[in-house]
Amino acid sequence: MHATPMVSVVIPTRFRPGLVTRAVRGALAQTLSDIEVVVVVDGPDDATAAALAAVDDPRLRVITLERNGGAPHARNAGVDAARAPWTALLDDDDEWLPEKLATQFAAAQRVRARLPIVSCRMYNRTPRAEYVIPRRLPAAGEPVSEYLTVRRGLFHGDGFVQTSTLLAPTELFRRVPFTVGLRRQQELDWTLRAAALPGAEFVVADAPLVIWNQDEDRPRISLTEPWQAQFAWVRTIRHLFTPRAYAAFLMSVVTSMAAPTRSPHVLAALWREAHRHGRPGMIDYLTFLQLWVVPPTLRHRLRDAVLRRRGAAGRAAEPVDGAHGSRTARGDLAQPLVAGFRDVRP
C-alpha cells in the first residue's frame, strides 16, 4: 500500500463484532487494493475490539470513540481520520462484491464534475424476496430529489441510494458532514445537500456491487422515531426538493409512518403540506390512499408478488452468490426506495 491510500473505507459499528468483521474482510478483499479500512467503534466495546484485533492486515485502522454518538457522528469521525483522497462508506451489516470499489472508481474518472458522488445498484435480500435495486438509473437532466423520491409504480420506487453504495471525494464528505442526531433518511439528507454544491454530480454505476442483507424480524431502534420528527426534518430541507419530489416524499415516506395513527387530522396536515408546497402526481394520490386504507401485511404481499413477477423477466431475478447474514429493517416498499430506506420501513 502507498503511504497515502487511494480510498478510505469508513465503517461505523457498535456491539456487532461478527458482522463488522465480515464487512471488514469484504472491504480488504477488494480488487482495488490500495485502500485503508477505518472502523469507528461508536463507544467502548470490548467484544468488537477483540474481534477486529484478530484481523491481520496493516490496512485496517480501528478508532474507538469515548462515548456513543450515533452512526452519523461515527461516520463523520471516520471521514475526519481518513487519509485517502476518496472515501467509501460501508455499514457493518452490509457486504461488498470484490469489484465494488474498482468499478465505482472507474465510473468516477469518467465524470467531468469535480465532485462526483458515485452510487451503485445493490442486491436487496430479505427472508421473503430478493431483487436488485435501484430499478433504473437517473435519466439525463433528472433532478436528484426526483430520482430518489418520485414513484413510477404503486408498490415500489425506482430510484435509490444507501450508505454502503456511496463513494465520493473525501473533501466532499468533510464539507458536507452527516447530520448528527438524524435517525432516518441520513443518506437522502446527505446526498441532497452534497449534490447541491457547485461542481457536484450524482451518478449510479449500473452493476449491483453491494449486498444488503435484511432480517425483517429483528427490530431497529431507529424505527421507533415518530412520524412528526420526519415531517419536521423534511420541511427544514424543503428547498433541496423540487415541488414534485417534495409532494412524493410526503405522500409516501412520511405518510407510511403516519398512517398507523388513523388520524383524520394527521391525514389532513400531510395533504395540506403536499399541496401547499409540492406538486403531487396521480401516483402520489394513489400511494397516499393505499397507505391509509390497505393493511401493511397485504401491501407487503402485493409488493413481493409484483417484484417477483417483474424480476422473473429481468434484472431483479439475478442471484445473490454467497450472500448470508442479517439485516434489521422491516419491508414495506409501499414507500419509495430512497436514501435512508433502511430506516423508513414501518
Short mmCIF file of C-alpha atoms in Angstrom, two decimals:
data_model
loop_
_atom_site.label_atom_id
_atom_site.label_comp_id
_atom_site.label_asym_id
_atom_site.label_seq_id
_atom_site.Cartn_x
_atom_site.Cartn_y
_atom_site.Cartn_z
CA MET A 1 0.00 0.00 0.00
CA HIS A 2 1.24 3.51 -0.79
CA ALA A 3 1.94 5.95 2.03
CA THR A 4 -1.32 7.64 1.08
CA PRO A 5 -4.01 5.14 0.03
CA MET A 6 -6.35 5.82 -2.85
CA VAL A 7 -9.59 5.12 -0.96
CA SER A 8 -10.51 5.21 2.71
CA VAL A 9 -13.32 2.84 3.67
CA VAL A 10 -15.23 4.10 6.71
CA ILE A 11 -17.26 1.59 8.73
CA PRO A 12 -19.14 2.69 11.89
CA THR A 13 -20.06 -0.09 14.29
CA ARG A 14 -21.16 -0.96 17.80
CA PHE A 15 -21.87 -4.27 19.54
CA ARG A 16 -21.80 -6.32 16.32
CA PRO A 17 -18.37 -7.97 16.24
CA GLY A 18 -19.31 -10.77 13.86
CA LEU A 19 -20.99 -8.51 11.32
CA VAL A 20 -18.31 -5.83 11.31
CA THR A 21 -15.58 -8.45 10.91
CA ARG A 22 -17.37 -9.78 7.84
CA ALA A 23 -17.69 -6.24 6.44
CA VAL A 24 -14.00 -5.53 7.07
CA ARG A 25 -12.85 -8.72 5.36
CA GLY A 26 -15.02 -7.91 2.36
CA ALA A 27 -13.51 -4.44 2.12
CA LEU A 28 -9.96 -5.77 2.42
CA ALA A 29 -10.70 -8.28 -0.38
CA GLN A 30 -11.43 -5.54 -2.93
CA THR A 31 -9.64 -5.82 -6.27
CA LEU A 32 -8.77 -2.15 -5.82
CA SER A 33 -6.37 -2.93 -3.00
CA ASP A 34 -4.74 0.47 -2.41
CA ILE A 35 -7.10 1.27 0.43
CA GLU A 36 -7.32 1.74 4.15
CA VAL A 37 -10.25 0.50 6.23
CA VAL A 38 -11.18 2.80 9.10
CA VAL A 39 -13.54 1.17 11.58
CA VAL A 40 -15.08 3.60 14.05
CA VAL A 41 -16.33 1.82 17.17
CA ASP A 42 -19.09 4.07 18.48
CA GLY A 43 -18.25 3.86 22.17
CA PRO A 44 -16.42 1.31 24.35
CA ASP A 45 -16.99 -2.22 23.05
CA ASP A 46 -14.54 -4.90 24.16
CA ALA A 47 -16.02 -7.70 22.04
CA THR A 48 -15.72 -5.70 18.83
CA ALA A 49 -12.21 -4.56 19.69
CA ALA A 50 -11.15 -8.16 20.25
CA ALA A 51 -12.73 -9.37 17.01
CA LEU A 52 -11.03 -6.66 14.96
CA ALA A 53 -7.68 -7.29 16.64
CA ALA A 54 -7.77 -10.76 15.08
CA VAL A 55 -7.80 -9.28 11.56
CA ASP A 56 -4.16 -9.31 10.50
CA ASP A 57 -3.90 -6.62 7.84
CA PRO A 58 -1.92 -3.37 8.11
CA ARG A 59 -4.57 -1.56 6.07
CA LEU A 60 -7.04 -1.81 8.96
CA ARG A 61 -7.29 1.06 11.45
CA VAL A 62 -9.62 0.96 14.44
CA ILE A 63 -10.80 4.10 16.23
CA THR A 64 -12.83 3.76 19.42
CA LEU A 65 -14.85 6.80 20.45
CA GLU A 66 -15.10 7.68 24.13
CA ARG A 67 -18.88 7.65 24.08
CA ASN A 68 -21.72 6.60 21.79
CA GLY A 69 -22.78 9.39 19.46
CA GLY A 70 -24.78 7.58 16.78
CA ALA A 71 -23.96 6.46 13.25
CA PRO A 72 -23.73 9.95 11.65
CA HIS A 73 -21.27 11.09 14.32
CA ALA A 74 -19.20 7.92 13.91
CA ARG A 75 -19.13 8.30 10.11
CA ASN A 76 -18.00 11.90 10.44
CA ALA A 77 -15.23 10.83 12.82
CA GLY A 78 -14.10 8.23 10.31
CA VAL A 79 -14.06 10.76 7.49
CA ASP A 80 -12.03 13.16 9.64
CA ALA A 81 -9.48 10.39 10.17
CA ALA A 82 -9.39 9.32 6.51
CA ARG A 83 -6.03 9.69 4.76
CA ALA A 84 -7.13 8.99 1.18
CA PRO A 85 -8.47 11.50 -1.37
CA TRP A 86 -11.55 9.29 -1.83
CA THR A 87 -13.85 7.84 0.82
CA ALA A 88 -16.33 4.99 0.54
CA LEU A 89 -18.89 4.23 3.24
CA LEU A 90 -19.85 0.76 4.41
CA ASP A 91 -22.34 -0.18 7.12
CA ASP A 92 -21.24 -3.02 9.35
CA ASP A 93 -24.05 -5.37 8.31
CA ASP A 94 -23.64 -4.93 4.56
CA GLU A 95 -21.26 -6.68 2.15
CA TRP A 96 -19.33 -5.56 -0.92
CA LEU A 97 -18.64 -7.62 -4.00
CA PRO A 98 -14.90 -7.71 -4.84
CA GLU A 99 -15.13 -5.31 -7.82
CA LYS A 100 -17.15 -2.67 -5.98
CA LEU A 101 -14.51 -0.02 -5.46
CA ALA A 102 -12.72 -0.61 -8.77
CA THR A 103 -15.97 -0.28 -10.72
CA GLN A 104 -17.05 2.86 -8.91
CA PHE A 105 -13.62 4.46 -9.12
CA ALA A 106 -13.60 3.91 -12.88
CA ALA A 107 -17.06 5.48 -13.08
CA ALA A 108 -15.85 8.47 -11.08
CA GLN A 109 -12.99 9.03 -13.53
CA ARG A 110 -15.48 9.26 -16.40
CA VAL A 111 -17.44 12.05 -14.70
CA ARG A 112 -16.37 15.54 -15.71
CA ALA A 113 -17.65 17.10 -12.50
CA ARG A 114 -15.03 17.94 -9.89
CA LEU A 115 -17.04 16.35 -7.07
CA PRO A 116 -18.60 13.11 -8.29
CA ILE A 117 -20.95 11.24 -5.95
CA VAL A 118 -20.93 7.64 -7.14
CA SER A 119 -23.57 5.17 -6.01
CA CYS A 120 -24.37 1.75 -7.47
CA ARG A 121 -27.02 -0.91 -7.72
CA MET A 122 -27.27 -3.47 -4.94
CA TYR A 123 -28.76 -6.86 -4.15
CA ASN A 124 -31.61 -6.50 -1.67
CA ARG A 125 -32.14 -9.80 0.13
CA THR A 126 -34.92 -10.38 2.67
CA PRO A 127 -36.36 -13.65 4.03
CA ARG A 128 -39.34 -13.18 1.70
CA ALA A 129 -37.91 -11.82 -1.53
CA GLU A 130 -34.73 -10.93 -3.38
CA TYR A 131 -34.18 -8.35 -6.11
CA VAL A 132 -31.78 -5.76 -7.47
CA ILE A 133 -32.28 -2.08 -6.67
CA PRO A 134 -32.49 0.62 -7.89
CA ARG A 135 -34.71 -0.49 -10.74
CA ARG A 136 -33.35 2.21 -13.05
CA LEU A 137 -30.54 4.75 -13.36
CA PRO A 138 -31.07 8.52 -13.27
CA ALA A 139 -32.26 10.00 -16.55
CA ALA A 140 -30.23 12.75 -18.20
CA GLY A 141 -31.05 16.04 -16.50
CA GLU A 142 -33.30 14.42 -13.90
CA PRO A 143 -33.18 16.27 -10.56
CA VAL A 144 -31.59 14.13 -7.85
CA SER A 145 -34.52 14.72 -5.50
CA GLU A 146 -36.99 13.43 -8.09
CA TYR A 147 -34.88 10.39 -8.94
CA LEU A 148 -34.76 9.41 -5.28
CA THR A 149 -38.39 10.04 -4.36
CA VAL A 150 -40.80 10.15 -7.30
CA ARG A 151 -42.50 6.82 -7.90
CA ARG A 152 -43.47 5.13 -11.15
CA GLY A 153 -45.16 2.15 -9.51
CA LEU A 154 -47.68 1.79 -6.72
CA PHE A 155 -45.81 -0.84 -4.71
CA HIS A 156 -42.20 0.13 -5.26
CA GLY A 157 -39.92 3.04 -6.01
CA ASP A 158 -37.35 3.28 -8.78
CA GLY A 159 -34.50 5.47 -7.53
CA PHE A 160 -32.32 4.57 -4.59
CA VAL A 161 -29.17 5.39 -2.66
CA GLN A 162 -27.90 3.77 0.52
CA THR A 163 -24.88 4.38 2.71
CA SER A 164 -22.89 1.35 1.61
CA THR A 165 -23.16 2.34 -2.05
CA LEU A 166 -21.51 5.76 -1.67
CA LEU A 167 -18.07 6.73 -2.97
CA ALA A 168 -17.09 10.40 -3.15
CA PRO A 169 -14.09 12.69 -2.65
CA THR A 170 -13.10 12.89 0.99
CA GLU A 171 -13.20 16.66 0.60
CA LEU A 172 -16.92 16.45 -0.14
CA PHE A 173 -17.68 14.32 2.91
CA ARG A 174 -15.82 16.87 5.03
CA ARG A 175 -17.57 19.85 3.51
CA VAL A 176 -20.94 18.15 3.93
CA PRO A 177 -20.86 16.07 7.13
CA PHE A 178 -23.70 13.76 8.07
CA THR A 179 -26.36 15.39 10.23
CA VAL A 180 -25.77 14.26 13.80
CA GLY A 181 -28.99 13.33 15.57
CA LEU A 182 -30.89 12.49 12.38
CA ARG A 183 -32.13 8.93 12.81
CA ARG A 184 -33.83 8.35 9.46
CA GLN A 185 -33.07 9.42 5.90
CA GLN A 186 -29.41 10.02 6.68
CA GLU A 187 -28.33 9.20 3.12
CA LEU A 188 -31.10 11.23 1.49
CA ASP A 189 -30.24 14.21 3.67
CA TRP A 190 -26.54 13.92 2.84
CA THR A 191 -26.97 13.24 -0.88
CA LEU A 192 -29.31 16.18 -1.45
CA ARG A 193 -27.05 18.59 0.44
CA ALA A 194 -23.89 17.31 -1.25
CA ALA A 195 -25.38 17.26 -4.76
CA ALA A 196 -26.46 20.89 -4.33
CA LEU A 197 -22.85 22.09 -4.12
CA PRO A 198 -21.26 23.64 -7.22
CA GLY A 199 -19.19 21.04 -9.05
CA ALA A 200 -21.04 18.04 -7.60
CA GLU A 201 -22.74 15.39 -9.72
CA PHE A 202 -24.64 12.27 -8.63
CA VAL A 203 -24.16 9.13 -10.75
CA VAL A 204 -25.10 5.48 -10.32
CA ALA A 205 -22.92 2.60 -11.52
CA ASP A 206 -25.06 0.10 -13.40
CA ALA A 207 -23.64 -3.04 -11.78
CA PRO A 208 -25.01 -4.40 -8.47
CA LEU A 209 -21.97 -4.22 -6.20
CA VAL A 210 -23.37 -4.34 -2.66
CA ILE A 211 -25.34 -6.97 -0.76
CA TRP A 212 -27.97 -5.51 1.55
CA ASN A 213 -28.86 -8.31 3.95
CA GLN A 214 -32.13 -7.69 5.72
CA ASP A 215 -33.57 -9.63 8.62
CA GLU A 216 -37.09 -8.27 8.70
CA ASP A 217 -37.86 -9.93 12.04
CA ARG A 218 -35.20 -8.10 14.02
CA PRO A 219 -36.35 -4.67 15.27
CA ARG A 220 -34.41 -1.45 14.80
CA ILE A 221 -34.18 1.27 17.39
CA SER A 222 -34.45 3.83 14.58
CA LEU A 223 -37.88 2.54 13.65
CA THR A 224 -39.30 3.94 16.88
CA GLU A 225 -38.91 7.54 15.72
CA PRO A 226 -42.32 9.21 15.38
CA TRP A 227 -43.58 10.48 12.06
CA GLN A 228 -43.59 14.03 13.43
CA ALA A 229 -39.78 14.06 13.54
CA GLN A 230 -39.57 13.03 9.88
CA PHE A 231 -42.20 15.62 8.95
CA ALA A 232 -40.27 18.34 10.77
CA TRP A 233 -36.97 17.31 9.19
CA VAL A 234 -38.17 17.30 5.59
CA ARG A 235 -39.62 20.78 5.99
CA THR A 236 -36.21 22.09 7.03
CA ILE A 237 -34.65 20.93 3.75
CA ARG A 238 -37.66 21.56 1.52
CA HIS A 239 -35.54 23.87 -0.63
CA LEU A 240 -33.48 20.87 -1.77
CA PHE A 241 -36.54 19.13 -3.26
CA THR A 242 -38.39 20.04 -6.40
CA PRO A 243 -42.13 20.56 -5.75
CA ARG A 244 -42.78 17.22 -7.44
CA ALA A 245 -40.26 15.42 -5.23
CA TYR A 246 -41.44 17.12 -2.05
CA ALA A 247 -45.03 16.01 -2.59
CA ALA A 248 -43.90 12.48 -3.44
CA PHE A 249 -41.85 12.18 -0.26
CA LEU A 250 -44.64 13.49 1.95
CA MET A 251 -47.30 11.29 0.39
CA SER A 252 -45.24 8.11 0.55
CA VAL A 253 -42.50 8.04 3.17
CA VAL A 254 -43.96 10.38 5.80
CA THR A 255 -47.45 9.06 5.16
CA SER A 256 -46.31 5.45 5.62
CA MET A 257 -45.04 6.41 9.06
CA ALA A 258 -48.14 8.39 10.00
CA ALA A 259 -50.79 6.01 8.64
CA PRO A 260 -50.92 3.81 11.78
CA THR A 261 -52.35 6.79 13.68
CA ARG A 262 -55.51 6.60 11.55
CA SER A 263 -56.00 10.24 12.47
CA PRO A 264 -58.02 12.44 10.09
CA HIS A 265 -56.13 15.45 11.44
CA VAL A 266 -52.77 13.89 10.54
CA LEU A 267 -54.05 12.91 7.10
CA ALA A 268 -55.27 16.47 6.52
CA ALA A 269 -51.99 18.02 7.69
CA LEU A 270 -49.92 15.94 5.27
CA TRP A 271 -52.38 16.56 2.43
CA ARG A 272 -52.24 20.34 3.01
CA GLU A 273 -48.44 20.43 3.16
CA ALA A 274 -48.09 18.40 -0.03
CA HIS A 275 -50.43 20.75 -1.89
CA ARG A 276 -49.19 23.99 -0.38
CA HIS A 277 -45.52 23.41 -1.15
CA GLY A 278 -45.50 20.47 -3.55
CA ARG A 279 -46.97 19.28 -6.82
CA PRO A 280 -48.45 15.78 -6.40
CA GLY A 281 -48.89 13.44 -9.35
CA MET A 282 -51.53 10.79 -9.84
CA ILE A 283 -49.28 8.03 -8.45
CA ASP A 284 -48.80 10.11 -5.29
CA TYR A 285 -52.55 10.32 -4.72
CA LEU A 286 -52.90 6.56 -5.21
CA THR A 287 -49.97 5.86 -2.89
CA PHE A 288 -51.38 8.18 -0.25
CA LEU A 289 -54.76 6.47 -0.43
CA GLN A 290 -53.48 2.90 -0.27
CA LEU A 291 -51.20 3.68 2.67
CA TRP A 292 -54.18 4.88 4.66
CA VAL A 293 -56.56 2.13 3.52
CA VAL A 294 -54.66 -1.09 2.71
CA PRO A 295 -53.31 -3.08 5.71
CA PRO A 296 -49.48 -3.30 5.81
CA THR A 297 -49.44 -7.10 5.60
CA LEU A 298 -51.42 -7.04 2.37
CA ARG A 299 -49.17 -4.29 0.97
CA HIS A 300 -46.13 -6.44 1.69
CA ARG A 301 -47.61 -9.43 -0.10
CA LEU A 302 -48.64 -7.38 -3.11
CA ARG A 303 -45.21 -5.73 -3.25
CA ASP A 304 -43.38 -9.05 -3.17
CA ALA A 305 -45.67 -10.55 -5.82
CA VAL A 306 -45.12 -7.59 -8.14
CA LEU A 307 -41.34 -7.63 -7.74
CA ARG A 308 -41.06 -11.39 -8.14
CA ARG A 309 -43.11 -11.29 -11.34
CA ARG A 310 -41.11 -8.43 -12.82
CA GLY A 311 -37.85 -9.88 -11.59
CA ALA A 312 -38.52 -13.16 -13.36
CA ALA A 313 -38.29 -11.29 -16.65
CA GLY A 314 -35.24 -9.18 -15.94
CA ARG A 315 -32.59 -7.84 -13.63
CA ALA A 316 -34.48 -8.30 -10.37
CA ALA A 317 -34.14 -12.06 -10.69
CA GLU A 318 -30.34 -12.01 -10.60
CA PRO A 319 -29.00 -14.37 -7.91
CA VAL A 320 -27.00 -13.32 -4.88
CA ASP A 321 -23.95 -15.56 -4.72
CA GLY A 322 -22.57 -16.22 -1.27
CA ALA A 323 -24.91 -13.81 0.46
CA HIS A 324 -25.71 -14.64 4.02
CA GLY A 325 -26.28 -12.52 7.04
CA SER A 326 -28.79 -10.37 8.80
CA ARG A 327 -30.43 -7.03 8.49
CA THR A 328 -32.64 -5.14 10.81
CA ALA A 329 -35.20 -3.23 8.77
CA ARG A 330 -38.76 -4.15 8.02
CA GLY A 331 -40.01 -4.41 4.45
CA ASP A 332 -42.60 -2.09 3.05
CA LEU A 333 -41.93 -0.91 -0.47
CA ALA A 334 -45.19 0.96 -0.47
CA GLN A 335 -42.83 3.85 0.04
CA PRO A 336 -40.10 4.68 -2.50
CA LEU A 337 -36.64 3.22 -2.43
CA VAL A 338 -34.99 6.37 -1.23
CA ALA A 339 -31.90 7.37 0.62
CA GLY A 340 -32.04 6.09 4.16
CA PHE A 341 -34.57 3.48 3.10
CA ARG A 342 -33.18 1.07 5.70
CA ASP A 343 -34.75 3.34 8.33
CA VAL A 344 -38.11 4.20 6.81
CA ARG A 345 -39.82 0.85 6.58
CA PRO A 346 -42.72 0.62 9.03
#
